Coordinates of C-alpha atoms in Angstrom, one line a residue:
X1 CA -1.9 1.5 4.1
X2 CA -0.7 -1.5 2.3
X3 CA 2.6 -1.0 0.6
X4 CA 1.9 -0.9 -3.2
X5 CA 2.8 -4.0 -5.1
X6 CA 3.5 -3.6 -8.8
X7 CA 2.4 -6.4 -11.2
X8 CA 4.5 -7.0 -14.2
X9 CA 2.3 -9.1 -16.5
X10 CA 3.5 -10.4 -19.8
X11 CA 3.8 -13.2 -22.2
X12 CA 4.0 -16.9 -21.3
X13 CA 7.1 -18.8 -20.2
X14 CA 5.8 -22.1 -18.9
X15 CA 9.1 -23.8 -18.0
X16 CA 9.3 -22.4 -14.4
X17 CA 5.8 -23.3 -13.3
X18 CA 6.4 -26.8 -12.2
X19 CA 9.7 -26.0 -10.6
X20 CA 8.5 -23.2 -8.3
X21 CA 6.9 -24.4 -5.0
X22 CA 3.2 -23.5 -4.8
X23 CA 3.1 -22.1 -8.3
X24 CA 0.8 -24.6 -9.9
X25 CA -2.5 -25.8 -8.3
X26 CA -3.9 -29.3 -8.3
X27 CA -4.7 -30.9 -11.7
X28 CA -7.8 -29.6 -13.3
X29 CA -9.4 -30.3 -16.7
X30 CA -10.9 -28.4 -19.6
X31 CA -11.1 -24.6 -19.4
X32 CA -10.1 -24.6 -15.7
X33 CA -6.8 -26.3 -16.6
X34 CA -6.2 -23.8 -19.4
X35 CA -6.8 -21.0 -17.0
X36 CA -4.5 -22.3 -14.3
X37 CA -1.8 -23.0 -16.9
X38 CA -2.1 -19.4 -18.1
X39 CA -1.8 -18.1 -14.6
X40 CA 1.3 -20.2 -13.9
X41 CA 2.9 -19.0 -17.1
X42 CA 2.2 -15.4 -16.2
X43 CA 3.6 -15.9 -12.8
X44 CA 6.7 -17.5 -14.0
X45 CA 7.4 -14.6 -16.3
X46 CA 6.6 -12.1 -13.6
X47 CA 9.2 -13.7 -11.2
X48 CA 11.8 -13.4 -14.0
X49 CA 10.9 -9.8 -14.9
X50 CA 10.6 -8.7 -11.3
X51 CA 13.3 -10.2 -9.2
X52 CA 12.1 -8.1 -6.3
X53 CA 8.8 -10.0 -6.4
X54 CA 10.7 -13.3 -6.0
X55 CA 12.6 -11.9 -3.0
X56 CA 9.4 -10.4 -1.4
X57 CA 7.7 -13.8 -1.7
X58 CA 10.7 -15.7 -0.4
X59 CA 11.1 -17.5 -3.7
X60 CA 14.6 -16.3 -4.6
X61 CA 16.0 -19.8 -4.0
X62 CA 16.6 -23.0 -6.1
X63 CA 15.8 -22.3 -9.7
X64 CA 15.2 -18.7 -8.9
X65 CA 18.4 -18.1 -6.9
X66 CA 19.8 -16.0 -9.7
X67 CA 17.1 -13.4 -9.2
X68 CA 18.6 -12.5 -5.8
X69 CA 21.4 -10.6 -7.5
X70 CA 19.1 -8.7 -9.9
X71 CA 16.6 -5.9 -10.0
X72 CA 13.9 -5.1 -12.5
X73 CA 14.6 -3.4 -15.9
X74 CA 13.0 0.0 -16.4
X75 CA 14.6 0.8 -19.8
X76 CA 12.4 2.2 -22.5
X77 CA 12.7 -1.1 -24.3
X78 CA 11.5 -3.1 -21.3
X79 CA 8.6 -0.6 -20.8
X80 CA 7.5 -0.9 -24.4
X81 CA 7.8 -4.7 -24.3
X82 CA 5.6 -4.7 -21.1
X83 CA 2.9 -2.7 -22.8
X84 CA 2.7 -5.2 -25.7
X85 CA 2.9 -8.1 -23.3
X86 CA 0.0 -6.9 -21.1
X87 CA -2.2 -6.5 -24.2
X88 CA -1.2 -10.0 -25.4
X89 CA -1.9 -11.5 -21.9
X90 CA -5.3 -9.9 -21.7
X91 CA -6.2 -11.3 -25.2
X92 CA -5.1 -14.8 -24.1
X93 CA -7.2 -14.6 -21.0
X94 CA -10.3 -13.3 -22.9
X95 CA -9.8 -16.1 -25.4
X96 CA -10.8 -18.6 -22.7
X97 CA -14.5 -19.5 -22.3
X98 CA -15.5 -17.8 -19.0
X99 CA -18.9 -19.5 -19.1
X100 CA -17.3 -22.9 -18.8
X101 CA -15.7 -21.9 -15.5
X102 CA -17.3 -22.1 -12.0
X103 CA -16.6 -21.4 -8.3
X104 CA -13.1 -19.9 -7.6
X105 CA -12.1 -20.2 -11.2
X106 CA -14.6 -17.4 -12.1
X107 CA -13.3 -15.3 -9.2
X108 CA -9.7 -15.8 -10.3
X109 CA -10.5 -15.1 -14.0
X110 CA -12.5 -11.9 -13.2
X111 CA -9.8 -10.6 -10.8
X112 CA -6.9 -11.0 -13.3
X113 CA -9.0 -9.8 -16.2
X114 CA -9.8 -6.6 -14.3
X115 CA -6.2 -6.0 -13.3
X116 CA -4.9 -6.5 -16.9
X117 CA -7.7 -4.5 -18.4
X118 CA -7.1 -1.4 -16.2
X119 CA -3.3 -1.7 -16.8
X120 CA -3.9 -2.0 -20.5
X121 CA -6.2 1.0 -20.5
X122 CA -3.6 3.1 -18.7
X123 CA -0.8 1.9 -21.0
X124 CA -2.9 2.7 -24.1
X125 CA -3.7 6.2 -23.0
X126 CA -0.8 7.6 -21.0
X127 CA 3.0 7.5 -21.0
X128 CA 3.5 9.2 -17.6
X129 CA 6.1 7.5 -15.5
X130 CA 6.3 4.7 -18.0
X131 CA 2.6 4.0 -18.5
X132 CA -0.3 2.7 -16.4
X133 CA -2.2 5.0 -14.0
X134 CA -2.2 6.1 -10.4
X135 CA 1.3 7.4 -10.1
X136 CA 2.2 10.1 -12.7
X137 CA 5.6 11.1 -11.4
X138 CA 8.5 8.7 -11.6
X139 CA 10.4 10.8 -9.0
X140 CA 8.7 12.3 -6.0
X141 CA 8.8 12.0 -2.2
X142 CA 7.0 8.7 -2.4
X143 CA 8.1 7.3 -5.8
X144 CA 11.5 6.4 -7.2
X145 CA 13.9 3.7 -6.3
X146 CA 15.9 6.1 -4.1
X147 CA 12.9 6.1 -1.7
X148 CA 12.2 2.4 -1.5
X149 CA 15.2 0.3 -2.5
X150 CA 17.5 0.9 0.5
X151 CA 14.7 -0.3 2.8
X152 CA 14.0 -3.2 0.5
X153 CA 17.6 -4.4 0.5
X154 CA 17.8 -4.1 4.3
X155 CA 14.5 -5.7 5.3
X156 CA 13.7 -8.1 2.4
X157 CA 17.1 -9.2 0.9
X158 CA 18.2 -11.9 3.4
X159 CA 21.9 -12.6 4.0
X160 CA 22.8 -16.0 5.2
X161 CA 25.8 -16.9 3.0
X162 CA 28.6 -15.2 1.1
X163 CA 26.6 -15.7 -2.1
X164 CA 23.8 -13.7 -0.5
X165 CA 26.2 -10.9 0.4
X166 CA 27.7 -10.9 -3.1
X167 CA 24.1 -10.7 -4.5
X168 CA 23.5 -7.7 -2.2
X169 CA 26.5 -5.9 -3.8
X170 CA 25.2 -6.8 -7.3
X171 CA 21.9 -5.3 -6.4
X172 CA 23.6 -2.1 -5.2
X173 CA 25.0 -1.8 -8.7
X174 CA 21.6 -2.6 -10.2
X175 CA 20.1 0.1 -7.9
X176 CA 22.3 2.7 -9.5
X177 CA 21.4 1.5 -13.0
X178 CA 17.7 1.7 -12.0
X179 CA 18.0 5.3 -10.8
X180 CA 19.6 6.2 -14.2
X181 CA 16.7 4.5 -16.0
X182 CA 14.2 6.4 -13.9
X183 CA 16.1 9.6 -14.8
X184 CA 15.7 8.9 -18.5
X185 CA 11.9 8.3 -18.0
X186 CA 11.7 11.5 -16.0
X187 CA 13.5 13.5 -18.7
X188 CA 11.0 12.3 -21.3
X189 CA 8.1 13.1 -19.0
X190 CA 9.4 16.6 -18.3
X191 CA 9.7 17.2 -22.1
X192 CA 6.0 16.2 -22.3
X193 CA 5.0 18.6 -19.5
X194 CA 4.6 15.9 -16.9
X195 CA 6.4 17.8 -14.2
X196 CA 5.6 17.4 -10.5
X197 CA 4.3 20.4 -8.6
X198 CA 7.0 22.7 -7.1
X199 CA 6.3 21.5 -3.5
X200 CA 6.6 17.9 -4.5
X201 CA 10.0 18.5 -6.2
X202 CA 11.1 20.4 -3.0
X203 CA 10.1 17.5 -0.7
X204 CA 11.8 14.9 -3.0
X205 CA 15.0 17.0 -3.0
X206 CA 15.1 17.3 0.8
X207 CA 15.0 13.5 1.0
X208 CA 17.5 12.9 -1.9
X209 CA 20.0 15.4 -0.4
X210 CA 19.7 13.9 3.0
X211 CA 20.5 10.5 1.4
X212 CA 23.4 11.9 -0.6
X213 CA 24.8 13.9 2.3
X214 CA 25.0 10.9 4.7
X215 CA 28.7 9.9 5.1
X216 CA 29.4 6.6 3.3
X217 CA 30.4 4.9 6.6
X218 CA 26.9 5.8 8.0
X219 CA 24.9 5.0 4.9
X220 CA 22.1 2.5 5.6
X221 CA 23.1 0.5 2.4
X222 CA 26.6 0.1 3.7
X223 CA 25.7 -0.5 7.3
X224 CA 23.1 -3.2 6.4
X225 CA 25.5 -5.6 4.7
X226 CA 28.3 -4.9 7.1
X227 CA 26.1 -5.6 10.1
X228 CA 24.4 -8.7 8.7
X229 CA 27.6 -10.4 7.4
X230 CA 29.2 -9.9 10.8
X231 CA 26.1 -11.4 12.5
X232 CA 26.5 -14.5 10.3
X233 CA 30.3 -14.7 10.6
X234 CA 30.7 -14.3 6.8
X235 CA 34.4 -13.4 6.3
X236 CA 35.5 -10.4 4.3
X237 CA 35.6 -6.6 4.5
X238 CA 32.0 -6.1 3.4
X239 CA 31.8 -2.5 4.6
X240 CA 34.7 -1.6 2.3
X241 CA 33.2 -3.5 -0.7
X242 CA 29.8 -1.8 -0.2
X243 CA 31.5 1.6 0.3
X244 CA 33.2 1.2 -3.1
X245 CA 30.0 0.4 -4.9
X246 CA 28.2 3.1 -3.0
X247 CA 30.7 5.9 -3.9
X248 CA 31.4 4.8 -7.5
X249 CA 27.8 3.8 -8.6
X250 CA 25.0 4.7 -6.2
X251 CA 26.0 8.2 -5.2
X252 CA 26.7 9.4 -8.7
X253 CA 23.4 8.1 -10.0
X254 CA 21.6 9.7 -7.0
X255 CA 23.4 13.0 -7.7
X256 CA 22.3 12.9 -11.3
X257 CA 18.7 12.6 -10.2
X258 CA 19.2 15.6 -7.8
X259 CA 20.6 17.6 -10.6
X260 CA 17.7 16.6 -12.9
X261 CA 15.1 17.7 -10.4
X262 CA 16.9 20.9 -9.7
X263 CA 17.1 21.7 -13.4
X264 CA 13.3 21.2 -13.9
X265 CA 12.3 23.0 -10.7
X266 CA 12.0 26.5 -12.3
X267 CA 9.5 25.0 -14.8
X268 CA 7.3 23.6 -12.1
X269 CA 3.9 25.1 -11.2
X270 CA 2.2 25.1 -7.8
X271 CA -1.0 23.4 -9.2
X272 CA -1.6 20.2 -7.2
X273 CA -3.9 18.2 -9.4
X274 CA -3.4 16.0 -12.5
X275 CA -6.1 18.0 -14.3
X276 CA -3.3 20.3 -15.5
X277 CA -1.5 17.5 -17.4
X278 CA -2.3 16.5 -21.0
X279 CA -5.4 14.2 -20.7
X280 CA -5.2 14.7 -16.9
X281 CA -9.0 14.4 -16.4
X282 CA -9.1 11.0 -18.1
X283 CA -5.9 10.0 -16.1
X284 CA -7.7 10.7 -12.8
X285 CA -10.8 8.7 -13.9
X286 CA -8.6 5.7 -14.8
X287 CA -6.6 6.1 -11.6
X288 CA -9.9 6.0 -9.6
X289 CA -10.9 2.9 -11.4
X290 CA -7.5 1.3 -10.7
X291 CA -7.5 2.0 -7.0
X292 CA -11.2 1.9 -6.0
X293 CA -12.1 -0.9 -8.5
X294 CA -15.5 0.7 -8.5
X295 CA -17.7 2.6 -11.0
X296 CA -18.0 5.8 -8.9
X297 CA -17.4 9.1 -10.8
X298 CA -15.3 11.9 -9.3
X299 CA -18.4 13.9 -8.7
X300 CA -20.0 11.0 -6.8
X301 CA -16.9 10.5 -4.8
X302 CA -16.7 14.2 -3.8
X303 CA -20.3 14.3 -2.7
X304 CA -20.0 11.0 -0.8
X305 CA -17.1 12.5 1.1
X306 CA -18.9 15.6 2.0
X307 CA -21.9 13.6 3.3
X308 CA -19.7 11.3 5.4
X309 CA -17.7 14.1 6.8
X310 CA -20.9 15.7 8.1
X311 CA -22.3 12.4 9.6
X312 CA -19.1 11.2 11.2
X313 CA -18.3 14.7 12.7
X314 CA -21.8 14.6 14.3
X315 CA -21.0 11.2 15.9
X316 CA -17.7 12.4 17.2
X317 CA -19.4 15.4 18.8
X318 CA -21.9 13.2 20.5
X319 CA -19.2 11.1 22.2
X320 CA -17.3 14.2 23.3
X321 CA -20.6 15.6 24.7
X322 CA -21.0 12.4 26.9
X323 CA -17.5 13.1 28.2
X324 CA -18.4 16.6 29.2
X325 CA -16.3 18.1 26.5
X326 CA -18.7 20.5 24.7
X327 CA -16.7 23.5 23.5
X328 CA -15.8 23.9 19.9
X329 CA -16.4 22.0 16.7
X330 CA -15.6 18.2 16.6
X331 CA -12.3 19.1 14.8
X332 CA -11.4 21.7 17.4
X333 CA -12.1 19.3 20.2
X334 CA -10.0 16.6 18.6
X335 CA -7.2 19.1 18.2
X336 CA -7.4 19.9 21.9
X337 CA -7.4 16.2 22.8
X338 CA -4.4 15.6 20.4
X339 CA -2.3 18.3 22.1
X340 CA -3.2 17.3 25.7
X341 CA 0.2 16.3 27.2
X342 CA -1.4 13.1 28.5
X343 CA -2.1 12.1 24.9
X344 CA 1.4 12.6 23.4
X345 CA 4.5 10.5 23.9
X346 CA 7.7 12.5 24.4
X347 CA 9.5 13.1 21.1
X348 CA 12.6 11.2 22.2
X349 CA 14.1 7.9 21.1
X350 CA 13.4 6.3 24.5
X351 CA 9.8 7.3 24.4
X352 CA 9.5 6.1 20.8
X353 CA 10.8 2.7 21.8
X354 CA 8.2 2.6 24.6
X355 CA 5.5 3.6 22.0
X356 CA 6.5 0.6 19.8
X357 CA 6.5 -1.7 22.9
X358 CA 3.0 -0.5 23.9
X359 CA 1.7 -1.1 20.3
X360 CA 3.1 -4.7 20.3
X361 CA 1.4 -5.4 23.6
X362 CA -1.9 -4.0 22.2
X363 CA -1.7 -6.2 19.1
X364 CA -1.1 -9.3 21.2
X365 CA -4.2 -8.4 23.3
X366 CA -6.3 -8.0 20.1
X367 CA -5.1 -11.3 18.9
X368 CA -6.8 -13.0 21.8
X369 CA -10.2 -11.5 20.7
X370 CA -10.0 -12.8 17.1
X371 CA -11.3 -16.4 17.4
X372 CA -14.8 -15.1 18.1
X373 CA -14.9 -13.3 14.7
X374 CA -12.7 -15.4 12.4
X375 CA -12.8 -19.1 11.6
X376 CA -9.2 -19.1 10.2
X377 CA -6.4 -17.1 11.6
X378 CA -2.9 -16.4 10.1
X379 CA 0.2 -18.3 11.2
X380 CA 2.6 -15.5 10.3
X381 CA 3.8 -13.4 13.2
X382 CA 3.4 -9.6 13.2
X383 CA 6.2 -7.1 14.1
X384 CA 5.8 -3.4 14.7
X385 CA 8.7 -1.2 13.7
X386 CA 9.6 2.4 13.2
X387 CA 9.7 3.8 9.7
X388 CA 13.5 4.3 8.8
X389 CA 14.6 7.8 9.6
X390 CA 16.0 8.3 6.1
X391 CA 12.5 8.2 4.5
X392 CA 10.2 9.4 7.4
X393 CA 10.0 13.0 6.1
X394 CA 7.8 12.0 3.2
X395 CA 6.5 8.6 4.3
X396 CA 2.8 8.0 5.4
X397 CA 1.9 7.7 9.1
X398 CA 1.8 3.9 8.9
X399 CA 2.1 1.1 6.3
X400 CA 2.4 -2.7 6.1
X401 CA 4.7 -5.2 4.4
X402 CA 3.4 -8.8 3.9
X403 CA 5.2 -11.8 5.3
X404 CA 7.2 -14.0 2.8
X405 CA 5.5 -17.1 1.6
X406 CA 8.1 -19.3 3.3
X407 CA 7.3 -17.8 6.7
X408 CA 10.9 -16.7 7.3
X409 CA 10.0 -13.0 7.2
X410 CA 7.2 -11.8 9.4
X411 CA 4.5 -9.3 8.5
X412 CA 5.8 -5.8 9.4
X413 CA 3.6 -2.8 10.4
X414 CA 5.7 0.4 10.1
X415 CA 4.8 3.5 12.1
X416 CA 6.2 6.9 11.3
X417 CA 7.6 8.5 14.4
X418 CA 9.3 11.6 12.9
X419 CA 7.2 13.6 15.4
X420 CA 5.2 11.8 18.1
X421 CA 2.8 14.8 18.2
X422 CA 1.5 13.4 14.9
X423 CA 0.6 10.1 16.6
X424 CA -1.4 10.9 19.8
X425 CA -2.3 8.0 22.0
X426 CA -6.0 8.1 21.3
X427 CA -5.4 7.3 17.6
X428 CA -2.8 4.5 18.1
X429 CA -5.2 1.6 18.8
X430 CA -7.1 2.1 15.5
X431 CA -3.8 2.5 13.6
X432 CA -2.7 -0.8 15.0
X433 CA -6.1 -2.4 14.1
X434 CA -5.7 -1.1 10.5
X435 CA -2.1 -2.0 9.8
X436 CA -2.0 -5.1 12.1
X437 CA -4.9 -7.1 13.4
X438 CA -7.5 -7.6 12.2
X439 CA -6.5 -5.3 9.4
X440 CA -3.7 -5.7 6.8
X441 CA -1.7 -8.4 8.7
X442 CA -4.6 -10.8 9.1
X443 CA -6.0 -10.2 5.6
X444 CA -2.7 -10.4 3.7
X445 CA -1.3 -13.3 5.7
X446 CA -4.4 -15.4 5.1
X447 CA -4.1 -14.6 1.4
X448 CA -0.4 -15.7 1.4
X449 CA -1.2 -18.9 3.4
X450 CA -4.2 -19.9 1.3
X451 CA -3.4 -23.3 -0.2
X452 CA -5.9 -23.3 -3.1
X453 CA -5.2 -19.7 -4.3
X454 CA -3.0 -19.4 -7.4
X455 CA 0.3 -17.7 -6.7
X456 CA -0.5 -15.1 -9.3
X457 CA -3.6 -14.0 -7.2
X458 CA -1.4 -13.6 -4.1
X459 CA 0.7 -11.0 -5.9
X460 CA -2.1 -8.8 -7.2
X461 CA -2.9 -5.9 -5.0
X462 CA -6.4 -4.4 -5.0
X463 CA -6.4 -1.3 -3.0
X464 CA -10.2 -1.0 -2.7
X465 CA -10.4 -4.5 -1.3
X466 CA -7.3 -4.3 1.0
X467 CA -7.7 -0.8 2.3
X468 CA -11.4 -1.2 2.5
X469 CA -10.9 -4.3 4.6
X470 CA -8.5 -2.5 6.9
X471 CA -10.9 0.4 7.4
X472 CA -13.8 -2.1 7.9
X473 CA -11.6 -3.7 10.6
X474 CA -11.6 -0.4 12.4
X475 CA -15.4 -0.5 12.6
X476 CA -15.3 -4.2 13.5
X477 CA -13.0 -3.3 16.5
X478 CA -15.8 -1.3 18.0
X479 CA -18.1 -4.3 17.7
X480 CA -15.4 -6.5 19.2
X481 CA -15.5 -4.3 22.3
X482 CA -12.0 -3.0 21.9
X483 CA -13.2 0.5 22.9
X484 CA -15.7 -0.5 25.5
X485 CA -13.9 1.3 28.3
X486 CA -12.0 3.7 26.1
X487 CA -14.2 6.5 24.8
X488 CA -11.2 8.5 23.6
X489 CA -10.0 5.4 21.7
X490 CA -13.5 5.3 20.1
X491 CA -13.0 8.9 19.1
X492 CA -9.7 7.9 17.6
X493 CA -11.4 5.3 15.5
X494 CA -14.0 7.8 14.3
X495 CA -11.2 10.3 13.8
X496 CA -9.6 7.9 11.3
X497 CA -13.0 7.2 9.7
X498 CA -13.4 10.9 9.3
X499 CA -9.9 11.1 7.9
X500 CA -10.8 8.6 5.1
X501 CA -14.0 10.6 4.4
X502 CA -12.0 13.8 4.2
X503 CA -9.7 12.1 1.7
X504 CA -12.6 11.6 -0.7
X505 CA -13.2 15.3 -0.7
X506 CA -9.6 16.6 -1.0
X507 CA -8.4 13.9 -3.5
X508 CA -11.3 14.7 -5.9
X509 CA -11.0 18.3 -4.9
X510 CA -7.4 18.7 -6.1
X511 CA -7.5 16.3 -9.1
X512 CA -11.0 17.0 -10.4
X513 CA -12.2 20.3 -9.0
X514 CA -8.9 22.1 -9.3
X515 CA -8.4 22.8 -5.6
X516 CA -5.0 24.1 -4.5
X517 CA -2.7 22.3 -2.1
X518 CA -3.4 25.0 0.4
X519 CA -7.2 24.7 0.0
X520 CA -6.9 21.0 0.6
X521 CA -4.7 21.4 3.6
X522 CA -7.0 23.9 5.2
X523 CA -10.1 21.7 4.6
X524 CA -8.4 18.7 6.2
X525 CA -6.9 20.6 9.1
X526 CA -10.2 22.2 10.0
X527 CA -12.2 19.0 9.7
X528 CA -9.7 16.8 11.5
X529 CA -8.0 19.1 14.1
X530 CA -4.7 17.4 13.2
X531 CA -1.1 18.7 13.3
X532 CA -0.4 20.7 10.2
X533 CA 2.8 18.9 9.4
X534 CA 1.0 15.6 9.3
X535 CA -1.8 17.1 7.2
X536 CA 0.7 18.5 4.6
X537 CA 2.3 15.1 4.3
X538 CA -1.0 13.5 3.7
X539 CA -2.2 16.1 1.1
X540 CA 1.2 15.8 -0.7
X541 CA 0.8 12.0 -0.8
X542 CA -2.6 12.3 -2.6
X543 CA -0.9 14.6 -5.1
X544 CA 1.5 11.9 -6.3
X545 CA -0.9 8.9 -6.0
X546 CA -4.2 10.3 -7.5
X547 CA -7.2 8.2 -6.6
X548 CA -5.5 5.9 -4.1
X549 CA -6.7 7.7 -1.0
X550 CA -10.3 7.2 -2.2
X551 CA -10.0 3.4 -2.1
X552 CA -10.3 3.2 1.7
X553 CA -13.8 4.5 2.3
X554 CA -15.2 3.1 -1.0
X555 CA -13.9 -0.3 0.1
X556 CA -15.2 -0.1 3.6
X557 CA -18.7 0.8 2.4
X558 CA -18.6 -2.2 0.0
X559 CA -17.6 -4.6 2.9
X560 CA -20.3 -3.2 5.2
X561 CA -23.0 -3.4 2.5
X562 CA -21.9 -7.0 1.7
X563 CA -22.2 -8.0 5.3
X564 CA -25.7 -6.4 5.7
X565 CA -26.8 -8.2 2.5
X566 CA -25.6 -11.5 3.9
X567 CA -27.3 -10.9 7.3
X568 CA -30.6 -10.1 5.6
X569 CA -30.5 -13.0 3.3
X570 CA -29.3 -15.6 5.8
X571 CA -31.1 -14.5 9.0
X572 CA -30.3 -17.0 11.8
X573 CA -27.9 -18.9 9.5
X574 CA -25.6 -15.9 9.4
X575 CA -22.2 -16.5 11.1
X576 CA -19.8 -13.6 11.3
X577 CA -16.8 -16.0 11.2
X578 CA -17.9 -17.7 8.1
X579 CA -18.7 -14.4 6.4
X580 CA -15.2 -13.1 7.1
X581 CA -13.6 -16.4 6.0
X582 CA -15.6 -16.3 2.7
X583 CA -14.4 -12.8 1.9
X584 CA -10.8 -13.2 3.0
X585 CA -9.9 -16.7 1.8
X586 CA -10.9 -15.7 -1.7
X587 CA -8.0 -13.4 -1.8
X588 CA -7.9 -9.8 -2.9
X589 CA -10.4 -9.0 -5.6
X590 CA -11.9 -5.9 -7.3
X591 CA -14.9 -4.7 -5.3
X592 CA -17.3 -5.8 -8.0
X593 CA -15.9 -9.3 -7.7
X594 CA -16.0 -9.2 -3.9
X595 CA -19.8 -8.7 -4.2
X596 CA -20.0 -11.9 -6.3
X597 CA -17.9 -13.8 -3.8
X598 CA -20.3 -12.9 -1.0
X599 CA -23.3 -13.7 -3.2
X600 CA -21.8 -17.2 -3.7
X601 CA -21.3 -17.6 0.0
X602 CA -24.9 -16.7 0.6
X603 CA -26.1 -19.2 -2.0
X604 CA -24.0 -22.0 -0.6
X605 CA -25.1 -21.3 3.0
X606 CA -28.7 -21.3 2.0
X607 CA -28.1 -24.6 0.2
X608 CA -26.6 -26.0 3.4
X609 CA -23.1 -26.4 2.0

């Protein structure tokens, strides 16, 4: 999965546009010039309001150097201002004459318009977790700064100078402030009945207490700055400085969050879906629109899932039959394969290091196959790392962080190795394809490196497009011959396709059809033949990100249909490399806009352009 990027869109502040490298595009005229000026202004404001974005993009230097010591503001005043600003921004965009635009300007307009409109709709209808849609609980096992910011500071906040280290300490203080702001939001939500299910609170508390119980000298936040200042020979007792901030600011704020969750735990129910919340049915519908960027209804998504589970299971059974493995359902046979000692790395640190090394080697081998399928390839390197132990209990099986725009930070594919039994060998190639190449790493790196794409477009995450591409890539890997001599690897690919089909069923099941957590776990476990611990983690992920899990398969189907449409229209003129370049170099878009991008590619190819 792609790590979610938040977009803080607001009113204009043009001053920074010309000063930020890569922010403004080449000079345009008329409505196109107005559009790009508006994009630049939005982006300039976003970088000011979200210092984390500046750091993630590698832009916290020069005029934006001050952002390196800051974190975003989640006070009620800031949230209320953001709601107003989003509405104003949408109005400013819609005031432009779309009919006067052409080419990529139309794609850019439609993408930003969709993003603002769905954010505005969520803001107008719901206050959960500060507004918007798709993540109703500000504190859970997957949401909250406690879960993400220690890793952000360690892997994205670079330390080269004393000023960088000082900025790190300032951000530790800001991290404590952010946790208290989240606690205030959570208190308001709890008063409104927006309380996470009991099992979500329990999982969050396990992680928070593990964080709080770590001795200060062993705390990742303290070790990170101490290690990196030593590596750069930056004088000073940074461990002592960080320890002081940790004990006087970070830990007290974290313990206040723990106390808050413990206080509301008796009021929590065991119901998994958002249907139980005020306006919960509408919240799920808007969340689906946000993540899938499609017009499918919950009923349509549920039925699509059921149909795909049946067809993919049949295909898996056929491959097993060819291998002489005929006993049991496809799920039972995959379960037997997953527990075969030959398919499981030992659950030791040494074996986990070997697993990472094996995946890096596999990614390098796949790299060599790419030129036959892509005209343009990314420059940014890919690294495969283990999910930090501090957050692995609630983290997904794998996810990806984009490289920085300046090329100093590579793309990182994180794999969760809390229990190697959850990552059997036959599933690892397809996971590497999805998170690495030709999945998220190729797609997001090309977007970052695109010279004629507005910077604003590079910061907008569209889950249907990105996750759909990564899942499409798993299918493409079969066509590339990656599983030619690896039938079990092919089963692993189909296992993951089935996984995404099952998600359609259980996500809509819990949030729309009122399935229980246990009913969803049982359905997934039986269909997939997976470890129950991994299944529970997945189901609980869908509980806190309603709709997100549906974006994968909906997106894959859109990519496949677009390719078939191009093949049919172009015949002998169809070139898989040019098709991929057309879809990828346009950057992430809503799926409805992706269809228009491919239609433009078809028209231009027919015209001989």
